[in-house]
Amino acid sequence: MSHDLVIASGSVVDGTGGPATRADVAIDGDRITAVTAPGQAGAARRTIDADGAVVTPGVVDVHAHYDGQATWDSLMAPSSWHGVTTVVMGNCGVGFAPVRPSDHDALIELMEGVEDIPGTALHEGLAWDWESFPEYLDALDRRPRDIDVAAQVPHGALRLYVMGERGSRRDAATVDEIAAMGRLAAEAVRAGALGFTTSRTRNHRTSTGDWTPTLTAAAEELAGIACAIGETGAGVLEVVSDFADEDAELGTVLGMAEASGRPLSISIVQHSARPQAWRRLLEAITDANLRGLDVTAQVAARPVGVLLGLRTTLSPLGASLTARGVGADLEALRRDEVREAVLAEMAERPSLFPWDQVFCLDDPPDYEPAPESSVAALAERLGVTAPGFVYDRLVAGDGDALFYVPFLNYVDGDLEAVREMLSHPHAVLGLADGGAHVGTICDGSFPSTMLTHWVRDRTRGERLSLEHVVAMQTSRTARMVGLADRGVIAPGYRADVNVIDLEHLTVRAPTVSFDLPAGGRRLLQRADGYLHTFVAGTETYIAGEHTGALPGRLVRGPQLAPQGALA
Ligand SMILES: [Zn+2]
């Protein structure tokens, strides 16, 4: 009897955090069936020589926003270009179900504002052949994809569905309304939603400038919904919050885990307004776990940064009316009189971002740029003004030059805070936000940055071990959301596998594409060095190119670990 596939002699990093070992990995059907010493796996219909390469579980990305894209596109790019084989969406309280037909526009405005996905693309792309969350899951189920997707029920949509106008106005929910939201959330979880998510950050607004409906939801409302989910015996909870009033907010957020007994994850980033708050929040998470709660921090791989270019949402030329008039018309921008007019307008008003916090984004990008490489520092060395430097760089090439403004996790001008977050025992990789912020941020590449920057390239401080980094984005994320059948290379687990040329793995610069529905714009980003990616035993990507295979499905609800699994 021969195996379907043997990935031979690779350095296997199994996702558990245990040491890399040279081994053969045998795959039959959609499962890993054996992990043996090199040369011992037996015959196979196909053998991949992985000598010199690293073999890891596929990435389980627990924080994405493909809620719209997953209904109209079979490729979950850019995440699926970065070794991701399962993506969990519906985060941060936004999504598209449940929904009344009269509320389609409201949910689009919410998604457009909060996650910067063009409303025109959503209007054209969303078929809206659902109303309830279970119907939305059925719609997702009808489309095969390159990777698995799992959905969560978003508080924003629930609030609008149950409370109507009052929900978006952020009125307090009545006892009956809380019960109704709880019933619908539990119904969603029973139908296969992985969990429930909510947003309590002032960074999130609708496209018409209103706060999100969930911003100020009361502790009773959150605990009530969580409690109803708890009664199903399944489901996880996800919260993003500013934690402006730390103690009170911690009480409210942890109250959801207390009321329901369900696992909770919280986004943790470093804000410039309160640069040490993340540390206190991580301590609170440690304490909560000591008290018996299951609470995890979702942390980022690098700064969360805004990209500025001629074709992104925000232009480095700021509010200059002349610049806006000519847009990305390079010929016009190269005319002296236009250049002079734009620079004169820029000199008149404060720039959108301080120039010492703006960096050139090269290919490959440096996501931990040193202060001496800021636009301000570079311009000074060249004896030119910062706006002049930026302008000339923008028009020099074919107009796709980008600048990078790290605005979270970069208060200290380096990633030491992020290293501490990534080293925390209750932290997993999160916040990649694939499918969202498509005109300003491109962080779907986080899993690749984990492998390149943190394992191999970092020079401005300590690095992290390959085994730790892989565990943080495979088995630990999988288990956090209840998908215990994946994220580990061991017999019985799903054959979601990456074969990576780690030595040459390279994150490429983001590029702007106009390939969303209605020609909508989005930032995309590729990586070189993923030799093979398998989803459920089927090869989906070879050297970054899609094979055409679509083995990915909707994952409904928690999945059990294989029998006798050690991990
Ligand atoms: Zn999010």
Coordinates of C-alpha atoms and ligand atoms in Angstrom, one line a residue:
M1 CA 0.0 0.0 0.0
S2 CA 1.5 3.3 -0.9
H3 CA 0.7 6.8 0.5
D4 CA -0.9 9.5 -1.6
L5 CA 2.0 11.8 -0.8
V6 CA 5.2 11.8 1.1
I7 CA 7.0 15.1 1.9
A8 CA 10.4 13.7 2.5
S9 CA 13.4 14.7 4.6
G10 CA 12.2 18.2 5.5
S11 CA 12.8 20.0 8.7
V12 CA 9.5 19.4 10.4
V13 CA 8.3 22.1 12.8
D14 CA 5.2 20.4 14.0
G15 CA 3.3 23.4 15.4
T16 CA 3.3 22.2 19.1
G17 CA 6.4 24.3 19.9
G18 CA 8.6 21.2 20.1
P19 CA 12.0 21.1 18.4
A20 CA 12.3 20.8 14.6
T21 CA 13.2 17.3 13.5
R22 CA 14.2 15.9 10.1
A23 CA 11.3 13.6 9.1
D24 CA 9.1 12.3 6.4
V25 CA 5.4 13.3 6.5
A26 CA 3.0 10.9 4.8
I27 CA -0.5 12.1 3.7
D28 CA -3.4 10.0 2.6
G29 CA -6.7 11.7 1.5
D30 CA -7.2 14.8 3.7
R31 CA -5.2 13.5 6.6
I32 CA -1.6 13.2 7.8
T33 CA -1.1 9.5 8.3
A34 CA 2.5 9.1 9.4
V35 CA 5.5 11.1 10.5
T36 CA 8.7 9.0 10.3
A37 CA 12.4 9.1 10.3
P38 CA 13.7 10.2 6.8
G39 CA 13.3 7.4 4.3
Q40 CA 11.0 5.4 6.5
A41 CA 7.6 6.5 5.3
G42 CA 7.3 3.9 2.6
A43 CA 6.2 4.1 -1.0
A44 CA 4.1 7.0 -2.2
R45 CA 2.3 8.0 -5.4
R46 CA 4.0 11.3 -5.2
T47 CA 7.1 12.3 -3.2
I48 CA 8.3 15.9 -2.6
D49 CA 11.9 16.2 -1.7
A50 CA 11.8 18.7 1.1
D51 CA 15.5 18.4 2.0
G52 CA 16.6 21.8 3.1
A53 CA 13.1 23.1 3.4
V54 CA 10.9 23.6 6.5
V55 CA 7.6 21.7 6.8
T56 CA 5.0 23.3 9.0
P57 CA 1.2 23.1 9.6
G58 CA -0.8 25.5 7.5
V59 CA -1.5 28.8 9.3
V60 CA -4.8 29.2 11.1
D61 CA -5.4 32.9 10.9
V62 CA -8.0 33.8 13.5
H63 CA -8.5 37.4 12.6
A64 CA -9.7 38.3 9.2
H65 CA -12.5 40.2 7.5
Y66 CA -13.3 38.2 4.4
D67 CA -17.0 38.2 5.2
G68 CA -17.9 39.8 1.9
Q69 CA -15.0 38.5 -0.3
A70 CA -15.7 34.9 0.8
T71 CA -19.2 35.2 -0.8
W72 CA -18.0 36.4 -4.2
D73 CA -14.4 35.1 -4.5
S74 CA -13.0 31.6 -4.2
L75 CA -9.5 32.9 -3.5
M76 CA -8.8 34.3 0.0
A77 CA -6.0 36.5 -1.2
P78 CA -3.8 37.9 0.2
S79 CA -3.9 35.6 3.2
S80 CA -3.8 32.4 1.2
W81 CA -0.5 33.7 -0.4
H82 CA 1.1 33.6 3.1
G83 CA 0.7 30.0 4.1
V84 CA -2.7 30.5 5.6
T85 CA -5.0 27.4 5.2
T86 CA -7.8 28.3 7.5
V87 CA -9.1 31.8 8.0
V88 CA -11.6 33.0 10.7
M89 CA -13.7 36.0 9.8
G90 CA -16.5 38.0 11.3
N91 CA -14.2 39.7 13.8
C92 CA -14.5 43.1 15.5
G93 CA -18.3 43.0 15.5
V94 CA -18.8 43.6 11.8
G95 CA -20.2 41.3 9.1
F96 CA -23.3 40.8 7.0
A97 CA -25.7 38.6 9.0
P98 CA -28.2 38.5 10.4
V99 CA -29.6 41.2 8.3
R100 CA -33.0 42.6 7.2
P101 CA -33.3 43.5 3.5
S102 CA -33.8 47.1 4.6
D103 CA -30.5 47.2 6.5
H104 CA -28.2 46.1 3.6
D105 CA -26.9 49.6 3.2
A106 CA -26.4 50.1 6.9
L107 CA -24.2 47.0 7.2
I108 CA -22.2 48.1 4.1
E109 CA -21.6 51.5 5.6
L110 CA -20.5 49.8 8.8
M111 CA -18.1 47.6 7.0
E112 CA -16.9 50.3 4.7
G113 CA -16.2 52.6 7.6
V114 CA -14.7 50.1 10.1
E115 CA -12.7 48.0 7.8
D116 CA -12.2 50.3 4.8
I117 CA -13.7 48.0 2.2
P118 CA -15.1 50.0 -0.7
G119 CA -18.9 50.3 -0.5
T120 CA -19.2 50.1 -4.2
A121 CA -17.4 46.8 -4.2
L122 CA -19.7 45.5 -1.4
H123 CA -22.8 46.8 -3.2
E124 CA -21.8 45.0 -6.4
G125 CA -20.3 41.9 -4.8
L126 CA -22.8 40.9 -2.1
A127 CA -25.7 38.8 -3.3
W128 CA -27.6 39.1 -0.1
D129 CA -29.2 35.7 -0.6
W130 CA -29.5 35.3 3.2
E131 CA -31.2 37.0 6.1
S132 CA -30.4 34.8 9.1
F133 CA -27.0 33.8 10.2
P134 CA -27.6 30.2 9.4
E135 CA -28.7 31.3 5.9
Y136 CA -25.4 33.3 5.5
L137 CA -23.5 30.1 6.5
D138 CA -25.4 28.2 3.8
A139 CA -24.4 30.9 1.3
L140 CA -20.7 30.5 2.3
D141 CA -21.1 26.8 2.1
R142 CA -22.1 26.9 -1.6
R143 CA -18.7 28.2 -2.7
P144 CA -15.5 26.1 -2.7
R145 CA -12.3 28.1 -1.9
D146 CA -8.6 27.8 -1.9
I147 CA -8.6 27.6 1.9
D148 CA -11.0 26.8 4.7
V149 CA -13.1 29.7 6.1
A150 CA -15.0 29.9 9.4
A151 CA -17.4 32.6 10.4
Q152 CA -18.3 34.4 13.6
V153 CA -21.6 36.2 14.4
P154 CA -20.9 40.0 14.6
H155 CA -22.5 42.1 17.4
G156 CA -23.0 45.1 15.1
A157 CA -25.3 43.1 12.7
L158 CA -27.1 41.5 15.7
R159 CA -27.8 44.9 17.3
L160 CA -29.1 46.4 14.1
Y161 CA -31.3 43.3 13.4
V162 CA -32.8 43.3 16.9
M163 CA -32.9 46.9 17.8
G164 CA -33.2 48.7 14.4
E165 CA -32.4 52.4 14.5
R166 CA -32.0 52.3 18.2
G167 CA -29.2 49.8 17.8
S168 CA -27.2 52.0 15.5
R169 CA -27.9 55.0 17.7
R170 CA -26.3 53.0 20.5
D171 CA -29.3 53.1 22.8
A172 CA -29.3 50.7 25.8
A173 CA -30.7 47.3 24.9
T174 CA -33.8 46.3 26.9
V175 CA -33.9 42.9 28.7
D176 CA -36.0 41.6 25.9
E177 CA -33.6 42.8 23.2
I178 CA -30.6 41.3 25.1
A179 CA -32.5 38.0 25.2
A180 CA -33.3 38.2 21.5
M181 CA -29.7 38.9 20.6
G182 CA -28.6 36.0 22.8
R183 CA -31.1 33.7 21.0
L184 CA -29.9 34.7 17.6
A185 CA -26.2 34.4 18.6
A186 CA -26.8 30.9 20.0
E187 CA -28.7 30.0 16.9
A188 CA -25.7 31.1 14.8
V189 CA -23.3 29.1 17.0
R190 CA -25.5 26.0 16.7
A191 CA -25.5 26.4 12.9
G192 CA -21.7 26.5 12.9
A193 CA -20.5 30.0 13.7
L194 CA -17.3 29.7 15.6
G195 CA -18.2 32.5 18.0
F196 CA -19.4 36.0 18.7
T197 CA -17.4 39.2 18.3
T198 CA -17.8 42.9 19.3
S199 CA -16.0 46.2 18.9
R200 CA -15.5 48.8 21.6
T201 CA -13.0 51.1 19.9
R202 CA -13.3 54.7 18.8
N203 CA -11.1 53.8 15.9
H204 CA -14.1 52.1 14.4
R205 CA -16.7 54.2 12.7
T206 CA -19.2 53.8 9.9
S207 CA -18.5 55.4 6.5
T208 CA -20.9 58.2 7.5
G209 CA -18.8 59.0 10.6
D210 CA -21.0 57.5 13.3
W211 CA -19.5 55.3 16.1
T212 CA -20.1 51.6 15.7
P213 CA -23.4 50.4 17.1
T214 CA -21.6 48.3 19.7
L215 CA -19.1 50.9 21.0
T216 CA -20.9 51.5 24.3
A217 CA -23.0 48.4 24.7
A218 CA -23.5 47.8 28.4
A219 CA -21.9 45.0 30.4
E220 CA -25.3 43.3 30.9
E221 CA -25.8 43.2 27.2
L222 CA -22.4 41.6 26.5
A223 CA -22.8 39.1 29.4
G224 CA -26.3 38.3 28.4
I225 CA -25.3 37.4 24.8
A226 CA -22.2 35.5 26.0
C227 CA -24.3 33.6 28.5
A228 CA -26.8 32.5 25.8
I229 CA -23.8 31.3 23.7
G230 CA -22.4 29.5 26.7
E231 CA -25.6 27.5 27.0
T232 CA -24.8 25.9 23.6
G233 CA -21.6 24.5 25.0
A234 CA -19.6 25.9 22.1
G235 CA -18.5 29.2 20.7
V236 CA -15.6 31.6 21.4
L237 CA -15.8 35.4 22.1
E238 CA -13.6 38.1 20.5
V239 CA -13.4 41.7 21.6
V240 CA -11.5 44.8 20.4
S241 CA -11.5 47.7 22.8
D242 CA -9.5 50.9 23.5
F243 CA -9.5 50.1 27.2
A244 CA -9.5 53.8 27.9
D245 CA -11.0 53.2 31.4
E246 CA -8.9 50.1 31.9
D247 CA -10.3 48.6 35.1
A248 CA -14.0 49.2 34.3
E249 CA -13.5 48.0 30.7
L250 CA -11.6 44.9 31.9
G251 CA -14.5 44.1 34.2
T252 CA -16.9 44.4 31.3
V253 CA -14.9 42.4 28.8
L254 CA -13.8 39.6 31.2
G255 CA -17.4 39.6 32.4
M256 CA -18.3 37.9 29.1
A257 CA -16.0 35.0 29.9
E258 CA -17.2 34.8 33.5
A259 CA -20.8 34.8 32.5
S260 CA -20.5 32.2 29.8
G261 CA -17.5 30.0 30.7
R262 CA -16.5 30.4 27.0
P263 CA -12.9 31.2 25.7
L264 CA -12.4 34.9 25.1
S265 CA -9.7 36.7 23.0
I266 CA -8.8 40.3 23.3
S267 CA -6.8 42.4 20.8
I268 CA -3.7 43.9 22.4
V269 CA -1.7 46.7 20.7
Q270 CA 0.5 49.5 22.0
H271 CA -1.2 52.9 21.6
S272 CA 0.8 56.1 21.7
A273 CA -1.7 57.7 24.1
R274 CA -1.1 55.0 26.8
P275 CA 2.2 53.3 25.8
Q276 CA 2.3 50.9 28.8
A277 CA -1.3 49.9 28.9
W278 CA -0.7 46.7 26.9
R279 CA 1.6 45.4 29.6
R280 CA -1.1 45.8 32.3
L281 CA -3.7 44.2 30.0
L282 CA -1.4 41.2 29.5
E283 CA -1.0 40.9 33.3
A284 CA -4.7 41.0 33.6
I285 CA -5.0 38.2 31.1
T286 CA -2.5 36.2 33.1
D287 CA -4.5 36.8 36.2
A288 CA -7.7 35.8 34.5
N289 CA -6.2 32.5 33.4
L290 CA -5.0 31.9 37.0
R291 CA -8.6 32.4 38.1
G292 CA -9.7 29.7 35.7
L293 CA -10.9 31.8 32.8
D294 CA -9.7 31.0 29.2
V295 CA -8.5 34.3 27.9
T296 CA -6.0 34.9 25.1
A297 CA -4.4 38.0 23.7
Q298 CA -4.4 38.5 20.0
V299 CA -1.2 40.3 19.1
A300 CA 0.3 41.6 15.9
A301 CA 3.5 40.6 14.1
R302 CA 4.7 44.2 13.6
P303 CA 3.5 47.8 13.7
V304 CA 0.0 48.3 12.4
G305 CA 0.9 50.9 9.8
V306 CA -0.9 53.0 7.2
L307 CA 0.4 52.9 3.6
L308 CA 0.5 56.1 1.7
G309 CA 0.8 56.3 -2.1
L310 CA -0.8 57.9 -5.1
R311 CA -3.4 55.1 -5.4
T312 CA -4.1 54.3 -1.8
T313 CA -6.9 55.8 0.3
L314 CA -4.5 58.3 1.9
S315 CA -2.0 60.3 -0.1
P316 CA 1.3 61.4 1.3
L317 CA 0.6 64.7 -0.5
G318 CA -2.1 65.3 2.2
A319 CA -5.0 67.5 1.5
S320 CA -3.4 69.4 -1.3
L321 CA -6.2 70.4 -3.7
T322 CA -4.0 70.4 -6.7
A323 CA -2.7 66.9 -5.9
R324 CA -6.3 65.7 -5.5
G325 CA -7.2 67.3 -8.8
V326 CA -4.5 65.4 -10.8
G327 CA -4.8 62.2 -8.7
A328 CA -2.3 59.6 -9.9
D329 CA -1.8 61.2 -13.3
L330 CA 2.0 61.0 -13.4
E331 CA 2.4 63.2 -16.5
A332 CA 0.6 66.0 -14.8
L333 CA 2.4 65.5 -11.5
R334 CA 5.8 65.7 -13.3
R335 CA 5.0 69.2 -14.6
D336 CA 7.0 71.9 -12.6
E337 CA 4.0 74.1 -12.1
V338 CA 2.0 71.3 -10.5
R339 CA 4.9 70.2 -8.3
E340 CA 5.3 73.8 -7.1
A341 CA 1.6 74.3 -6.5
V342 CA 1.4 71.1 -4.5
L343 CA 4.5 71.8 -2.4
A344 CA 3.3 75.3 -1.7
E345 CA -0.1 74.0 -0.5
M346 CA 1.6 71.3 1.6
A347 CA 3.8 74.0 3.2
E348 CA 0.7 75.9 4.3
R349 CA -0.8 73.2 6.4
P350 CA 0.5 70.6 8.8
S351 CA 1.2 67.3 7.2
L352 CA -1.1 64.4 7.8
F353 CA 1.6 62.6 9.7
P354 CA 4.9 63.9 11.2
W355 CA 7.7 63.2 8.7
D356 CA 9.9 61.6 11.3
Q357 CA 7.3 58.9 11.6
V358 CA 6.9 58.3 7.8
F359 CA 9.2 55.7 6.1
C360 CA 9.9 54.7 2.6
L361 CA 8.4 51.2 2.0
D362 CA 10.8 49.3 -0.2
D363 CA 10.7 45.9 -1.7
P364 CA 11.1 43.9 0.4
P365 CA 9.7 46.2 3.1
D366 CA 11.5 46.9 6.4
Y367 CA 8.8 46.7 9.1
E368 CA 11.1 47.8 11.9
P369 CA 12.6 50.9 10.3
A370 CA 15.2 52.8 12.3
P371 CA 14.6 56.5 13.1
E372 CA 17.6 57.5 10.9
S373 CA 15.7 56.1 7.9
S374 CA 12.6 58.2 8.4
V375 CA 11.5 60.6 5.6
A376 CA 12.5 63.5 7.8
A377 CA 16.0 62.1 8.3
L378 CA 16.5 61.1 4.7
A379 CA 15.4 64.5 3.4
E380 CA 17.7 66.3 5.9
R381 CA 20.7 64.3 4.8
L382 CA 19.9 65.1 1.2
G383 CA 19.4 68.8 2.0
V384 CA 15.8 68.8 0.6
T385 CA 12.4 69.4 2.3
A386 CA 10.5 66.3 3.4
P387 CA 7.5 67.1 1.1
G388 CA 9.8 67.6 -1.8
F389 CA 11.6 64.3 -1.1
V390 CA 8.2 62.5 -0.9
Y391 CA 6.9 64.2 -4.0
D392 CA 10.0 63.3 -6.1
R393 CA 9.9 59.7 -5.0
L394 CA 6.3 59.4 -5.8
V395 CA 6.6 60.6 -9.4
A396 CA 10.0 59.0 -10.1
G397 CA 8.9 55.5 -10.9
D398 CA 5.6 54.3 -12.3
G399 CA 3.6 55.9 -9.5
D400 CA 3.5 52.9 -7.2
A401 CA 6.0 54.1 -4.5
L402 CA 4.6 53.6 -1.0
F403 CA 5.3 55.2 2.3
Y404 CA 4.7 53.5 5.6
V405 CA 3.4 55.1 8.9
P406 CA 3.6 52.7 11.8
F407 CA 0.8 54.1 14.1
L408 CA 0.3 51.2 16.6
N409 CA 3.0 49.1 18.3
Y410 CA 5.8 51.6 17.4
V411 CA 5.8 54.2 20.2
D412 CA 9.4 53.4 21.0
G413 CA 10.6 53.4 17.4
D414 CA 11.3 49.6 17.5
L415 CA 9.5 46.4 18.0
E416 CA 10.6 45.5 21.5
A417 CA 7.1 45.9 22.8
V418 CA 5.9 43.5 20.1
R419 CA 8.6 41.0 20.9
E420 CA 7.4 41.0 24.5
M421 CA 3.8 40.6 23.4
L422 CA 4.7 37.7 21.0
S423 CA 6.6 36.0 23.9
H424 CA 3.6 36.1 26.3
P425 CA 2.3 32.6 27.2
H426 CA -1.3 33.7 26.6
A427 CA -0.7 35.4 23.3
V428 CA -1.3 34.2 19.8
L429 CA -0.8 35.9 16.4
G430 CA -3.9 37.8 15.5
L431 CA -5.0 41.1 14.0
A432 CA -3.8 40.4 10.4
D433 CA -7.2 41.8 9.3
G434 CA -7.0 40.0 5.9
G435 CA -9.6 41.4 3.5
A436 CA -10.0 44.6 5.4
H437 CA -8.5 48.1 5.4
V438 CA -7.8 47.4 1.7
G439 CA -6.9 50.9 0.8
T440 CA -4.7 51.8 3.8
I441 CA -3.3 48.7 5.5
C442 CA -2.0 45.4 4.2
D443 CA -1.3 43.1 7.1
G444 CA -2.5 39.8 5.8
S445 CA 1.2 39.1 5.4
F446 CA 1.7 38.9 9.2
P447 CA 2.4 35.1 9.1
S448 CA 5.2 35.6 6.6
T449 CA 6.7 38.5 8.7
M450 CA 6.6 36.2 11.7
L451 CA 8.9 33.7 9.8
T452 CA 11.2 36.2 8.1
H453 CA 11.6 39.1 10.5
W454 CA 11.2 37.4 13.8
V455 CA 12.9 34.1 13.1
R456 CA 15.6 35.2 10.6
D457 CA 16.1 38.8 9.8
R458 CA 15.7 41.0 12.9
T459 CA 18.8 43.0 13.8
R460 CA 17.5 45.6 16.2
G461 CA 16.9 43.2 19.1
E462 CA 16.3 39.6 19.9
R463 CA 14.6 37.2 17.5
L464 CA 12.1 34.4 18.3
S465 CA 12.6 30.7 17.7
L466 CA 11.1 29.1 14.6
E467 CA 9.2 26.6 16.8
H468 CA 7.6 29.3 18.9
V469 CA 6.6 31.4 15.9
V470 CA 5.1 28.4 14.1
A471 CA 3.1 27.3 17.2
M472 CA 1.8 30.9 17.7
Q473 CA 0.1 30.9 14.3
T474 CA -0.9 27.2 13.9
S475 CA -1.8 24.9 16.8
R476 CA -2.3 27.8 19.3
T477 CA -4.6 29.8 17.1
A478 CA -6.4 26.7 16.0
R479 CA -7.1 25.6 19.6
M480 CA -8.1 29.1 20.6
V481 CA -11.1 29.0 18.2
G482 CA -11.9 25.3 18.8
L483 CA -10.4 23.8 15.7
A484 CA -8.5 21.0 17.4
D485 CA -8.3 19.0 14.2
R486 CA -5.6 21.1 12.6
G487 CA -2.5 23.1 13.2
V488 CA -0.3 20.2 14.1
I489 CA 1.9 17.9 11.9
A490 CA 1.1 14.5 13.5
P491 CA -0.9 11.4 12.4
G492 CA -4.7 12.0 12.3
Y493 CA -4.5 15.8 11.8
R494 CA -5.8 17.5 8.7
A495 CA -3.2 17.6 6.0
D496 CA -2.9 21.4 5.9
V497 CA 0.8 21.7 5.3
N498 CA 3.4 24.3 4.1
V499 CA 6.8 23.4 2.6
I500 CA 8.8 26.6 3.0
D501 CA 12.2 27.7 1.7
L502 CA 12.9 29.6 4.8
E503 CA 16.3 30.8 3.8
H504 CA 14.8 32.6 0.8
L505 CA 11.3 33.4 2.2
T506 CA 10.7 37.1 1.2
V507 CA 7.7 39.3 1.9
R508 CA 7.2 41.5 -1.2
A509 CA 6.1 45.1 -1.2
P510 CA 2.3 45.6 -1.3
T511 CA 0.8 46.6 -4.6
V512 CA -2.5 48.3 -5.5
S513 CA -4.9 46.3 -7.6
F514 CA -8.3 47.3 -9.0
D515 CA -9.8 43.8 -8.9
L516 CA -12.6 44.0 -6.3
P517 CA -16.1 43.9 -7.7
A518 CA -17.0 47.2 -9.5
G519 CA -13.2 47.7 -10.1
G520 CA -12.7 48.4 -6.4
R521 CA -9.2 49.0 -5.2
R522 CA -7.3 46.9 -2.8
L523 CA -3.8 46.4 -1.6
L524 CA -2.3 43.0 -2.1
Q525 CA 1.0 41.5 -1.0
R526 CA 2.8 38.4 -2.1
A527 CA 5.6 36.4 -0.6
D528 CA 8.3 34.3 -2.3
G529 CA 9.5 31.1 -0.7
Y530 CA 6.3 29.1 -0.1
L531 CA 7.2 26.1 -2.2
H532 CA 4.1 24.0 -1.7
T533 CA 0.9 24.6 0.3
F534 CA -1.6 21.8 0.9
V535 CA -5.2 22.2 2.2
A536 CA -6.8 18.9 3.3
G537 CA -4.2 17.0 1.3
T538 CA -4.7 18.9 -1.9
E539 CA -2.0 21.1 -3.3
T540 CA -3.3 24.6 -3.6
Y541 CA -0.2 26.7 -4.2
I542 CA 3.1 25.9 -5.8
A543 CA 5.8 28.6 -5.4
G544 CA 3.1 31.2 -4.9
E545 CA 0.9 30.3 -7.8
H546 CA -2.6 28.9 -7.4
T547 CA -2.9 25.3 -8.7
G548 CA -6.6 25.9 -9.5
A549 CA -7.6 23.5 -6.7
L550 CA -10.4 24.6 -4.4
P551 CA -10.4 22.1 -1.5
G552 CA -11.3 24.8 1.1
R553 CA -14.7 24.6 2.7
L554 CA -16.8 26.4 5.3
V555 CA -15.8 25.0 8.7
R556 CA -18.9 24.6 10.9
G557 CA -18.3 24.8 14.6
P558 CA -15.6 23.3 16.7
Q559 CA -13.6 20.3 15.5
L560 CA -12.4 17.5 17.6
A561 CA -8.7 16.6 17.9
P562 CA -7.8 13.3 16.3
Q563 CA -8.3 10.3 18.5
G564 CA -5.2 9.7 20.6
A565 CA -3.7 13.0 19.6
L566 CA -0.7 13.9 21.8
A567 CA -0.8 17.6 21.1
Ligands
ZN1 ZN -10.5 43.3 13.0

